[in-house]
Tab-separated table of C-alpha atoms in Angstrom:
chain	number	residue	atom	x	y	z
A	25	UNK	CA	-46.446	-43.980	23.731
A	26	UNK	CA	-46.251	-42.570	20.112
A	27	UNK	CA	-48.227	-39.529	20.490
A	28	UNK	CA	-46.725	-36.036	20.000
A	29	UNK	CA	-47.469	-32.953	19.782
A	30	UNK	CA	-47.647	-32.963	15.978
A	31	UNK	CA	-50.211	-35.397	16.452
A	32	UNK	CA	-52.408	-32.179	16.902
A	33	UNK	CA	-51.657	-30.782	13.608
A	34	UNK	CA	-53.510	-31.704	10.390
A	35	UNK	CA	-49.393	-32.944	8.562
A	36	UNK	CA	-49.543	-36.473	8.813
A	37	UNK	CA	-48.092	-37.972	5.453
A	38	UNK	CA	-48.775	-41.406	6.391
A	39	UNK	CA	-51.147	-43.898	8.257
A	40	UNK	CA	-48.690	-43.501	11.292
A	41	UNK	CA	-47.879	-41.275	14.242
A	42	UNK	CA	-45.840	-38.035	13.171
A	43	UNK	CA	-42.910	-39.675	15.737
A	44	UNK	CA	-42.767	-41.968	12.851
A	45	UNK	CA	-41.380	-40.789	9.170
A	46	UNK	CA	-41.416	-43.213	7.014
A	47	UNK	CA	-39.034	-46.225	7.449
A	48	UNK	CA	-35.748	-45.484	6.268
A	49	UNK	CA	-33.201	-44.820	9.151
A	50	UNK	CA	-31.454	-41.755	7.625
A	51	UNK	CA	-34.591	-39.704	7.650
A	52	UNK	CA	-34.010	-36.052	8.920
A	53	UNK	CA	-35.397	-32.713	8.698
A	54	UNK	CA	-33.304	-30.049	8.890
A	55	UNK	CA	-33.470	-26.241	9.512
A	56	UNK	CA	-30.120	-23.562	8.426
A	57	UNK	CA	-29.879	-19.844	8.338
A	58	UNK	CA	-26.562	-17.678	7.305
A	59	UNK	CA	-26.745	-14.088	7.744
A	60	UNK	CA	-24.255	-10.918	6.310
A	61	UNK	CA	-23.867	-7.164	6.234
A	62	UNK	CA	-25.230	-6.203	2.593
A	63	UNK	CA	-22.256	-3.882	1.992
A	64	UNK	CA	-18.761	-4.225	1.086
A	65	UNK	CA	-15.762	-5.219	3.972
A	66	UNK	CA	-15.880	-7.915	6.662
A	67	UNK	CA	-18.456	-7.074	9.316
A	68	UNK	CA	-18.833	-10.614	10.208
A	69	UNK	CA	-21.274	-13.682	9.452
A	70	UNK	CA	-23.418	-15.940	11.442
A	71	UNK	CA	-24.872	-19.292	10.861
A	72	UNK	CA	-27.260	-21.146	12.468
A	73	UNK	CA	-28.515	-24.980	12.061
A	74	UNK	CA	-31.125	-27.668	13.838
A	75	UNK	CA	-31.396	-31.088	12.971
A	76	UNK	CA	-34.044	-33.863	13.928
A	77	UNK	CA	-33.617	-37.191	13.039
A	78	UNK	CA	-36.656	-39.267	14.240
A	79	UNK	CA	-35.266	-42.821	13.982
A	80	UNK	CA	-32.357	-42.366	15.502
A	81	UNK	CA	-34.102	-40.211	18.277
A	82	UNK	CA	-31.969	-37.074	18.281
A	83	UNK	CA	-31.955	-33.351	17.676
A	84	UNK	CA	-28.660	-31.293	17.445
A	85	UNK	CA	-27.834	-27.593	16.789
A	86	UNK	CA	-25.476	-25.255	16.421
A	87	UNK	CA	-24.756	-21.270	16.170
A	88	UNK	CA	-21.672	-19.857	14.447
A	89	UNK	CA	-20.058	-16.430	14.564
A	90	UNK	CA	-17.290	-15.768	12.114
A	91	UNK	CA	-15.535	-12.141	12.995
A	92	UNK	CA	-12.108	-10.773	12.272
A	93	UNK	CA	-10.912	-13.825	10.975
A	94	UNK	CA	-12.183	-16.191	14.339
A	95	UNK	CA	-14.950	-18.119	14.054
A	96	UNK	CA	-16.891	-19.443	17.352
A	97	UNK	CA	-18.975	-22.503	17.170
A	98	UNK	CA	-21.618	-23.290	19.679
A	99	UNK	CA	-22.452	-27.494	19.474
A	100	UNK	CA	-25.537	-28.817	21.155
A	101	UNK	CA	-27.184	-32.187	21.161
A	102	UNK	CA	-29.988	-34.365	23.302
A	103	UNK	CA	-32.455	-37.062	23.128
A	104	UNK	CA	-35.441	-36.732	20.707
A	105	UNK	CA	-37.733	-38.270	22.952
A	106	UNK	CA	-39.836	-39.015	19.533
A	107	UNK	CA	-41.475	-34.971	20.246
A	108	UNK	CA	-40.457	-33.586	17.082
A	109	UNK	CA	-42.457	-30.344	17.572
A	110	UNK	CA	-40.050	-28.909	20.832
A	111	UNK	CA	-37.369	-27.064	18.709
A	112	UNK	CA	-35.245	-26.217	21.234
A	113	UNK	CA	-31.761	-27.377	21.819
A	114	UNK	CA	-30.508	-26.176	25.140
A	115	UNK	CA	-29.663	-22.831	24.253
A	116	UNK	CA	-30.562	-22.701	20.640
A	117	UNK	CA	-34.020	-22.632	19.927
A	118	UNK	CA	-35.995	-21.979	16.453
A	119	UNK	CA	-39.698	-20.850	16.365
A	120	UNK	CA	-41.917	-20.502	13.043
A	121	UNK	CA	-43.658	-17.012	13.633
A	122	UNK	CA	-45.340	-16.891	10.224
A	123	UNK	CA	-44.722	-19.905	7.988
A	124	UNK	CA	-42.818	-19.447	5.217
A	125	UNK	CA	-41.941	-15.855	5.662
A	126	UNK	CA	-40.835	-15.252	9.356
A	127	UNK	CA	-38.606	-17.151	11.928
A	128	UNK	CA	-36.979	-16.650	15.314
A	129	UNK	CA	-33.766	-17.808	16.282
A	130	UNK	CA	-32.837	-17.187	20.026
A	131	UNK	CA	-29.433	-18.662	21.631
A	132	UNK	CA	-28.674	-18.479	25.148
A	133	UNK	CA	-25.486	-19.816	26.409
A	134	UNK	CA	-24.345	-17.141	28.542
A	135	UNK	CA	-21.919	-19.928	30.450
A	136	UNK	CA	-20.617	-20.375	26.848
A	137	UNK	CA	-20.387	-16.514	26.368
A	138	UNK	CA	-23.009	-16.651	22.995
A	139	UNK	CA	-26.392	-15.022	22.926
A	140	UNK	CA	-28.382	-13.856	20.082
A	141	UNK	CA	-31.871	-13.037	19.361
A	142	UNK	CA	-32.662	-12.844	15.422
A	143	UNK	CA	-35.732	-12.532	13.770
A	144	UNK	CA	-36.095	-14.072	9.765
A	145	UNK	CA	-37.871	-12.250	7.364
A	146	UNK	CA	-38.261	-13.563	3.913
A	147	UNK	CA	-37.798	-11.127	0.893
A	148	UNK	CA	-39.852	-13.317	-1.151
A	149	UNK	CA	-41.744	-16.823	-1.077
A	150	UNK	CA	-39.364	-19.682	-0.650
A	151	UNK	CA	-38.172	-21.371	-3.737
A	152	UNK	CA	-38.550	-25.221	-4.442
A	153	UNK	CA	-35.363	-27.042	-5.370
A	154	UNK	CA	-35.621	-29.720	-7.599
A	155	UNK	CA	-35.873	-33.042	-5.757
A	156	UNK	CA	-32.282	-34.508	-4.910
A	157	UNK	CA	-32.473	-38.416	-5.508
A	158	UNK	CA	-28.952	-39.816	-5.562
A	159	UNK	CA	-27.265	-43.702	-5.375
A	160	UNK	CA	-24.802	-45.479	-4.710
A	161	UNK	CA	-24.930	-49.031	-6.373
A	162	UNK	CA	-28.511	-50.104	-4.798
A	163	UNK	CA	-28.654	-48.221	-1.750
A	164	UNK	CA	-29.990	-44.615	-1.529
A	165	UNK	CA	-27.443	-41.966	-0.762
A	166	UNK	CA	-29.749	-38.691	-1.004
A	167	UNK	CA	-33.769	-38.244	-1.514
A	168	UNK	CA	-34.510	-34.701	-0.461
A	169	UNK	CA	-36.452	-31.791	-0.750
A	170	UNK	CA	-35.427	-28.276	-0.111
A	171	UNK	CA	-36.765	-24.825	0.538
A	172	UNK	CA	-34.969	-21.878	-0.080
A	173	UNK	CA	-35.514	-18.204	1.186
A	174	UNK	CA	-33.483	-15.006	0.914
A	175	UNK	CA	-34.486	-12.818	3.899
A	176	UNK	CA	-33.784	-10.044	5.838
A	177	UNK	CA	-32.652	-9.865	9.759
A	178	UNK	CA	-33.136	-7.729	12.641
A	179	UNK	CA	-31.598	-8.513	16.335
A	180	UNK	CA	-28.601	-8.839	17.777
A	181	UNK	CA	-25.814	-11.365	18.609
A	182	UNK	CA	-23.075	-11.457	21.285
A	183	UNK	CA	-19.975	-12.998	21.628
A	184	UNK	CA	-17.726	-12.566	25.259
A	185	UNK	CA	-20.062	-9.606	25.903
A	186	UNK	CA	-19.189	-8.011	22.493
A	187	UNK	CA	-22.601	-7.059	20.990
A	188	UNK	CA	-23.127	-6.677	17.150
A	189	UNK	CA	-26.572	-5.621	16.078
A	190	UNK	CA	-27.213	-7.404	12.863
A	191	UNK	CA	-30.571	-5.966	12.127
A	192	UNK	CA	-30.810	-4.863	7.801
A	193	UNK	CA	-28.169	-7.633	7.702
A	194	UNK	CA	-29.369	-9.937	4.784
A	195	UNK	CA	-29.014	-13.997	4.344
A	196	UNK	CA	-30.157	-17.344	3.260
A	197	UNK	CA	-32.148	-20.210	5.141
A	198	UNK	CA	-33.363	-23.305	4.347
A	199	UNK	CA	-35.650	-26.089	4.971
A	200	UNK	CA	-34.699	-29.511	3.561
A	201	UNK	CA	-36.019	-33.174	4.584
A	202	UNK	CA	-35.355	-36.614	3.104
A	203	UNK	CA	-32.959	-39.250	3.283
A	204	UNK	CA	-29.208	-38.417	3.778
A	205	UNK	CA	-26.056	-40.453	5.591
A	206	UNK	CA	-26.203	-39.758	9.870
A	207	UNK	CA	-25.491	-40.327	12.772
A	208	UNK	CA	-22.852	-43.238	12.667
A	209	UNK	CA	-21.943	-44.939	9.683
A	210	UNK	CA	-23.345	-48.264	8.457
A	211	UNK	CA	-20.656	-50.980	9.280
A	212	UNK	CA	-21.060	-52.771	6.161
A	213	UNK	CA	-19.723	-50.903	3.160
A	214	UNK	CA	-21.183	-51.257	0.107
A	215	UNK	CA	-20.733	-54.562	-2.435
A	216	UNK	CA	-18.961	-53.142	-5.042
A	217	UNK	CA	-17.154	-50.672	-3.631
A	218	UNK	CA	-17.723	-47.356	-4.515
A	219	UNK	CA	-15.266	-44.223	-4.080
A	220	UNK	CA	-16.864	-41.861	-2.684
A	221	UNK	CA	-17.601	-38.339	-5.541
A	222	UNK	CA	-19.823	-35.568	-4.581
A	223	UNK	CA	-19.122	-32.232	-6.570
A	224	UNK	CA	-21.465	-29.221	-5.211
A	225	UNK	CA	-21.796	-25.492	-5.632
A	226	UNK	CA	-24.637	-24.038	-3.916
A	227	UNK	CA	-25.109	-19.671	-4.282
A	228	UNK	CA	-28.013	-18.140	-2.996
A	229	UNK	CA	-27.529	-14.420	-3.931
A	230	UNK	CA	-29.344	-11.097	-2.537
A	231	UNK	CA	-29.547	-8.705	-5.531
A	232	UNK	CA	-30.604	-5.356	-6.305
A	233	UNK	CA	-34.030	-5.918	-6.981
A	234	UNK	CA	-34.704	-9.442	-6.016
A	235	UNK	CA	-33.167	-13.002	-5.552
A	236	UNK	CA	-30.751	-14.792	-7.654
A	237	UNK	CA	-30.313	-18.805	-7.127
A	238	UNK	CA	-27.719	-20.846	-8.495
A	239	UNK	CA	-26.741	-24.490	-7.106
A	240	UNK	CA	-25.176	-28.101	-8.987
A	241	UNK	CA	-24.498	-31.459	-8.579
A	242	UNK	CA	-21.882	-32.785	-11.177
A	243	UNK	CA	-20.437	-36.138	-11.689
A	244	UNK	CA	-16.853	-37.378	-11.684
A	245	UNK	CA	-16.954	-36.007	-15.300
A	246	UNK	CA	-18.601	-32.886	-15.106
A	247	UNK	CA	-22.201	-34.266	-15.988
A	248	UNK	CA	-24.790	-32.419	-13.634
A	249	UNK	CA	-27.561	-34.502	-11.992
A	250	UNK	CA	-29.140	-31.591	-10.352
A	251	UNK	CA	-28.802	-28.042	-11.766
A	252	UNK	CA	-30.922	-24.822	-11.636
A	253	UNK	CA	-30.328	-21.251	-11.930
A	254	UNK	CA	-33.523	-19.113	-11.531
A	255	UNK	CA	-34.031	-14.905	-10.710
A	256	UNK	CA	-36.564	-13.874	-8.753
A	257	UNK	CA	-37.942	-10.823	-8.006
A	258	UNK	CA	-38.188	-9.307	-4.423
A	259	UNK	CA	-41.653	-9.814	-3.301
A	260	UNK	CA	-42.834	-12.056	-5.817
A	261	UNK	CA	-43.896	-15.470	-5.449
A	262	UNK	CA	-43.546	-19.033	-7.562
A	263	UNK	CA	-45.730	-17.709	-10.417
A	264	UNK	CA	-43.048	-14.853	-10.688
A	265	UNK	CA	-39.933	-17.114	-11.071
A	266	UNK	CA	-37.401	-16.872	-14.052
A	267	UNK	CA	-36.112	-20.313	-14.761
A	268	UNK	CA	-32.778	-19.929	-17.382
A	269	UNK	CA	-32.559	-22.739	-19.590
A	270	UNK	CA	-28.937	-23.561	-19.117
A	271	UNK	CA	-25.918	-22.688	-16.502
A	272	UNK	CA	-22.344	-23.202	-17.151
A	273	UNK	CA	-19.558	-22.695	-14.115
A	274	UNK	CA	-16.354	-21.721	-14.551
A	275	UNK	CA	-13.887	-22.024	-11.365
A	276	UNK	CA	-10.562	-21.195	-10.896
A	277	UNK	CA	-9.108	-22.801	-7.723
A	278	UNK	CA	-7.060	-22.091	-5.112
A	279	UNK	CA	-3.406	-23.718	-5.398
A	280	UNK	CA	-2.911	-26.138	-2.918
A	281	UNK	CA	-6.761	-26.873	-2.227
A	282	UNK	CA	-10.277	-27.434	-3.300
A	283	UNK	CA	-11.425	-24.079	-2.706
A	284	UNK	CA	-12.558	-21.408	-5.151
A	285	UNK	CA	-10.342	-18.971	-5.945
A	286	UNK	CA	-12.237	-17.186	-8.850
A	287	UNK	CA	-15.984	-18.409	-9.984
A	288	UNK	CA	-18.482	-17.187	-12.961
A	289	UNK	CA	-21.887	-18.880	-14.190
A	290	UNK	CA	-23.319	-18.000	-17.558
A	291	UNK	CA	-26.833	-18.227	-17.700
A	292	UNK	CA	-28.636	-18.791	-20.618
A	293	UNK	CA	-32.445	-18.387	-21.801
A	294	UNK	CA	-33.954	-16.705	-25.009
A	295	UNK	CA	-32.612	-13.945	-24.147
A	296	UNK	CA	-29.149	-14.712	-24.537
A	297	UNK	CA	-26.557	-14.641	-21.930
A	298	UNK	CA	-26.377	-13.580	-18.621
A	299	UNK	CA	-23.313	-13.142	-16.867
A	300	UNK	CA	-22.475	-13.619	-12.996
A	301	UNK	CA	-19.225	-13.008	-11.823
A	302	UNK	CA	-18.081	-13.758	-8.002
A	303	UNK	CA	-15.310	-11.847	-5.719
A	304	UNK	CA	-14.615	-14.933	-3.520
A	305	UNK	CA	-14.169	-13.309	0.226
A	306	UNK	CA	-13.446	-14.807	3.175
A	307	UNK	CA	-14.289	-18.847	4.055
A	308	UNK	CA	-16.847	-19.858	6.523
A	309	UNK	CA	-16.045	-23.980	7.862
A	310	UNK	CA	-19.306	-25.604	7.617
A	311	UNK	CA	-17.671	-28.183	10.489
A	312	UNK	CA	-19.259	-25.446	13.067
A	313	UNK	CA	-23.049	-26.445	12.147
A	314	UNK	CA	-21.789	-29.998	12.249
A	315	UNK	CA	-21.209	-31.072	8.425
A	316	UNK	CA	-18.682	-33.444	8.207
A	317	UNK	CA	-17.358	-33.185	11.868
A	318	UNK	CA	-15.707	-35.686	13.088
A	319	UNK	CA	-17.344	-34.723	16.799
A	320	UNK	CA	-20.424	-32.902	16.181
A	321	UNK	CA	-21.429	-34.585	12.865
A	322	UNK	CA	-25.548	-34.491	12.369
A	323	UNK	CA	-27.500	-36.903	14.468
A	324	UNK	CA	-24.262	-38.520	16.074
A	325	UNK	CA	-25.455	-39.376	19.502
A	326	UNK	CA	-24.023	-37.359	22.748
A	327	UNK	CA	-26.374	-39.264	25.186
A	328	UNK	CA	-30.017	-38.469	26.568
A	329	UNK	CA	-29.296	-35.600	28.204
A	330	UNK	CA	-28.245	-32.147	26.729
A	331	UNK	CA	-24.446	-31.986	25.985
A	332	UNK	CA	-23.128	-28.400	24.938
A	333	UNK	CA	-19.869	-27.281	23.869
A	334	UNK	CA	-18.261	-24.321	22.412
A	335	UNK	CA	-15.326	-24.494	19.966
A	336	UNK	CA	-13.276	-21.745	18.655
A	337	UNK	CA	-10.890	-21.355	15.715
A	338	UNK	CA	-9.224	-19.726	12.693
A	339	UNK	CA	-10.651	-20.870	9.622
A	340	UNK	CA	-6.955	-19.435	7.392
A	341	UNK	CA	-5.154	-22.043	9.768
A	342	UNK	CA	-6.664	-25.417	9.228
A	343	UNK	CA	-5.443	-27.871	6.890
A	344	UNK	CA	-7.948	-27.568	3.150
A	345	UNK	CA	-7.497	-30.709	2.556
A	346	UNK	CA	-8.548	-32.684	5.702
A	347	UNK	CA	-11.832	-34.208	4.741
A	348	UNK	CA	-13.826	-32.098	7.898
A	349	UNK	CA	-12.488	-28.865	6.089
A	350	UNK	CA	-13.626	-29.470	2.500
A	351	UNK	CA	-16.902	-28.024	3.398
A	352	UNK	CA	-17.188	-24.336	3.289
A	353	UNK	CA	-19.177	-20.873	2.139
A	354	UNK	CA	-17.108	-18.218	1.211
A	355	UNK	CA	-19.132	-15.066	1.247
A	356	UNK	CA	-19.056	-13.343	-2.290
A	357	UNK	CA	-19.906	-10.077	-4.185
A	358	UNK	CA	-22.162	-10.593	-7.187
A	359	UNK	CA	-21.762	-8.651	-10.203
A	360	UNK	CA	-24.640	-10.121	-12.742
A	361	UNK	CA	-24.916	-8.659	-16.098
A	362	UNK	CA	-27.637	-9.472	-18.462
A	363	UNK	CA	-28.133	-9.498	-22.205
A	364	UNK	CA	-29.074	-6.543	-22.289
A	365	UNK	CA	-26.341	-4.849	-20.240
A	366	UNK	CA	-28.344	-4.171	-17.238
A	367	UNK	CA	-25.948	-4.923	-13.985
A	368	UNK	CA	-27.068	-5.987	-10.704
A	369	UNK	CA	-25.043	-5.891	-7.566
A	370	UNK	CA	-25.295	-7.744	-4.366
A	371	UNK	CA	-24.129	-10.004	-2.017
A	372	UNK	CA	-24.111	-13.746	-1.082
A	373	UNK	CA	-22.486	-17.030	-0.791
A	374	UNK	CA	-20.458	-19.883	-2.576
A	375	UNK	CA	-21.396	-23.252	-1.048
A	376	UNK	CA	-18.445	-25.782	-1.909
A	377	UNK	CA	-18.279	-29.283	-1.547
A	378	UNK	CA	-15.927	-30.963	-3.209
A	379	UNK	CA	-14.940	-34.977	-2.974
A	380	UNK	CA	-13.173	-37.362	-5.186
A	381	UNK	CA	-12.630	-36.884	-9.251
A	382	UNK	CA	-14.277	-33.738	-11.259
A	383	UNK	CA	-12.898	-33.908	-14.453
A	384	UNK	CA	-13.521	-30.423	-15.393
A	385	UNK	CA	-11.234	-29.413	-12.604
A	386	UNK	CA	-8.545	-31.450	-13.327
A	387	UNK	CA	-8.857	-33.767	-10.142
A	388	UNK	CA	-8.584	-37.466	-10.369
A	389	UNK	CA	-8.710	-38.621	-6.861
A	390	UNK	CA	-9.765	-38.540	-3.704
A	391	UNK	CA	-8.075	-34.854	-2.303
A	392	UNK	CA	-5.463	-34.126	-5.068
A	393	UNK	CA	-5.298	-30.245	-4.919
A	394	UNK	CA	-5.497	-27.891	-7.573
């Protein structure tokens, strides 16, 4: 039996069942939230993610809650069943109130000592990333799409019955879907082999005034394969969208790792030049929504039936340069001064994902440090 719930729904893409996307194995669609305090100091940050992978048959997620330096991970995984419309993972579940503007998160793992209930609202309509196509040799590492939404949050979340109300706390989500390596590796490598290089930077930032998006791909030497920077204003919508023509990065990092110590962009459109400067703050492990863990990694299969775990630790006291912890956000000030001298202020994060040679940073292998 192939029918689901979507089935209901006028979203089919293809000829076939919504169970069914497409043929590639590596399909996924994928849900992630971060949320802050819009003022200055450490008053903690929360993440939240869901994956489904239909071919594999699995849906995972995961609730983080970094405060005073400890960040607590809630894991969750169980069987698909092919019913990609039930969004709820044990004690993490996501509903779409209003689409594209308003979502619930709810987590309920009192065992676990983590409950939240968070409600979404986006400041603007989501932004459209340029598609993400990517290779390696023949086979197809990356084909995605991705929405992205600055937003505002009210609700609350506890942790070992201490309860933090979040609500005028500001963040990011996103939607993305495509093709991207999960759930176990594929046993036969690829013919040549190819060294693995993936060079990210990712900043959604909440300004005075409206939204400012920066992200890039670059190869082992520097050249970008996916860029944008664009502003836009709170409220507005795709029509209102300032695309700049051109983005330069400029990162000073930490000794001893591959994190940033120090980042600016320069934006440039007709205008001239715009300048955004970050104060790199404290460093969130993506590992707790699953990216790159060597446990919890997204779609890796825990069984039919719902597995949960919780996992605590100190981000400052893991190892940078284990492959699990080269994933991170650090949460940043923005300081963004136009052309004209106008400055904007806000808040927001640095997304860093760094593997293999970047020439423009000086590394040449696999996990030389700076």
């Amino acid at each position: 039996m192939v029918l689901t719930k979507g089935d209901d729904y006028p979203i089919h893409q293809t000829a076939e069942p919504v169970a069914y996307a497409g043929t590639d194995r590596n399909f996924y669609d994928r849900y992630y939230f971060n949320g802050y305090a819009p003022g200055v100091g450490d008053h903690g940050f929360l993440a939240v993610a869901m994956g489904v992978y239909p071919h594999i048959n699995v849906i995972d997620a995961s609730f983080c809650w970094l405060m005073g330096g400890r960040q607590v991970n809630l894991h969750a995984s169980r069987g698909l069943g092919m019913e990609r419309m039930d969004t709820q993972v044990g004690p993490i579940r996501i509903e779409v109130v209003e689409p594209l503007k308003v979502l619930r998160i709810t987590v309920d793992a009192a065992s676990e000592g983590v409950r939240a209930e968070l409600t979404f609202t986006g400041r603007a309509f989501p932004q459209e990333e340029p598609r993400f196509t990517r290779r390696n040799g023949p086979r197809v590492l990356m084909d995605v799409t991705r929405l992205t939404q600055n937003g505002r949050y009210v609700g609350w979340v506890e942790v070992d019955g201490a309860r933090t109300d979040v609500s005028g706390w500001v963040g990011t989500r996103d939607r993305s879907w495509g093709v991207r390596p999960i759930g176990a590796p594929d046993a036969q490598p690829p013919s040549p082999a190819i060294a693995p290089q993936f060079f990210w930077l990712w900043s959604p930032c909440v300004m005075e005034g409206g939204d400012l998006y920066l992200h890039t791909n670059d190869d082992a030497h520097g050249r970008f394969w996916n860029r944008r920077a664009t502003w836009r204003p709170e409220g507005g919508g795709a029509e209102d969208e300032h695309h700049f023509d051109a983005a330069e990065y400029r990162i000073g990092w930490r000794p001893g790792s591959r994190y940033a110590q120090t980042a600016e962009a320069v934006l440039k459109d007709a205008n001239g030049e715009t300048t955004v400067t970050f104060d790199v703050g404290r460093t969130f492990m993506m590992k707790g929504l699953g990216y790159g863990h060597p446990t919890w990694g997204h779609g890796v299969s825990h069984g039919e039936a719902l597995t949960v775990e919780r996992e605590d630790f100190v981000p400052d006291d893991l190892d940078p340069l284990q492959p699990h912890h080269l994933h991170i956000q650090a949460s940043v000030g923005v300081t963004m001064t136009g052309p004209d001298g106008q400055v904007r202020r806000g808040k927001g994060v640095l997304e860093q994902l760094v593997i293999g040679p970047h020439a423009p940073s000086g590394f040449t292998g696999m996990l030389d440090p700076a």
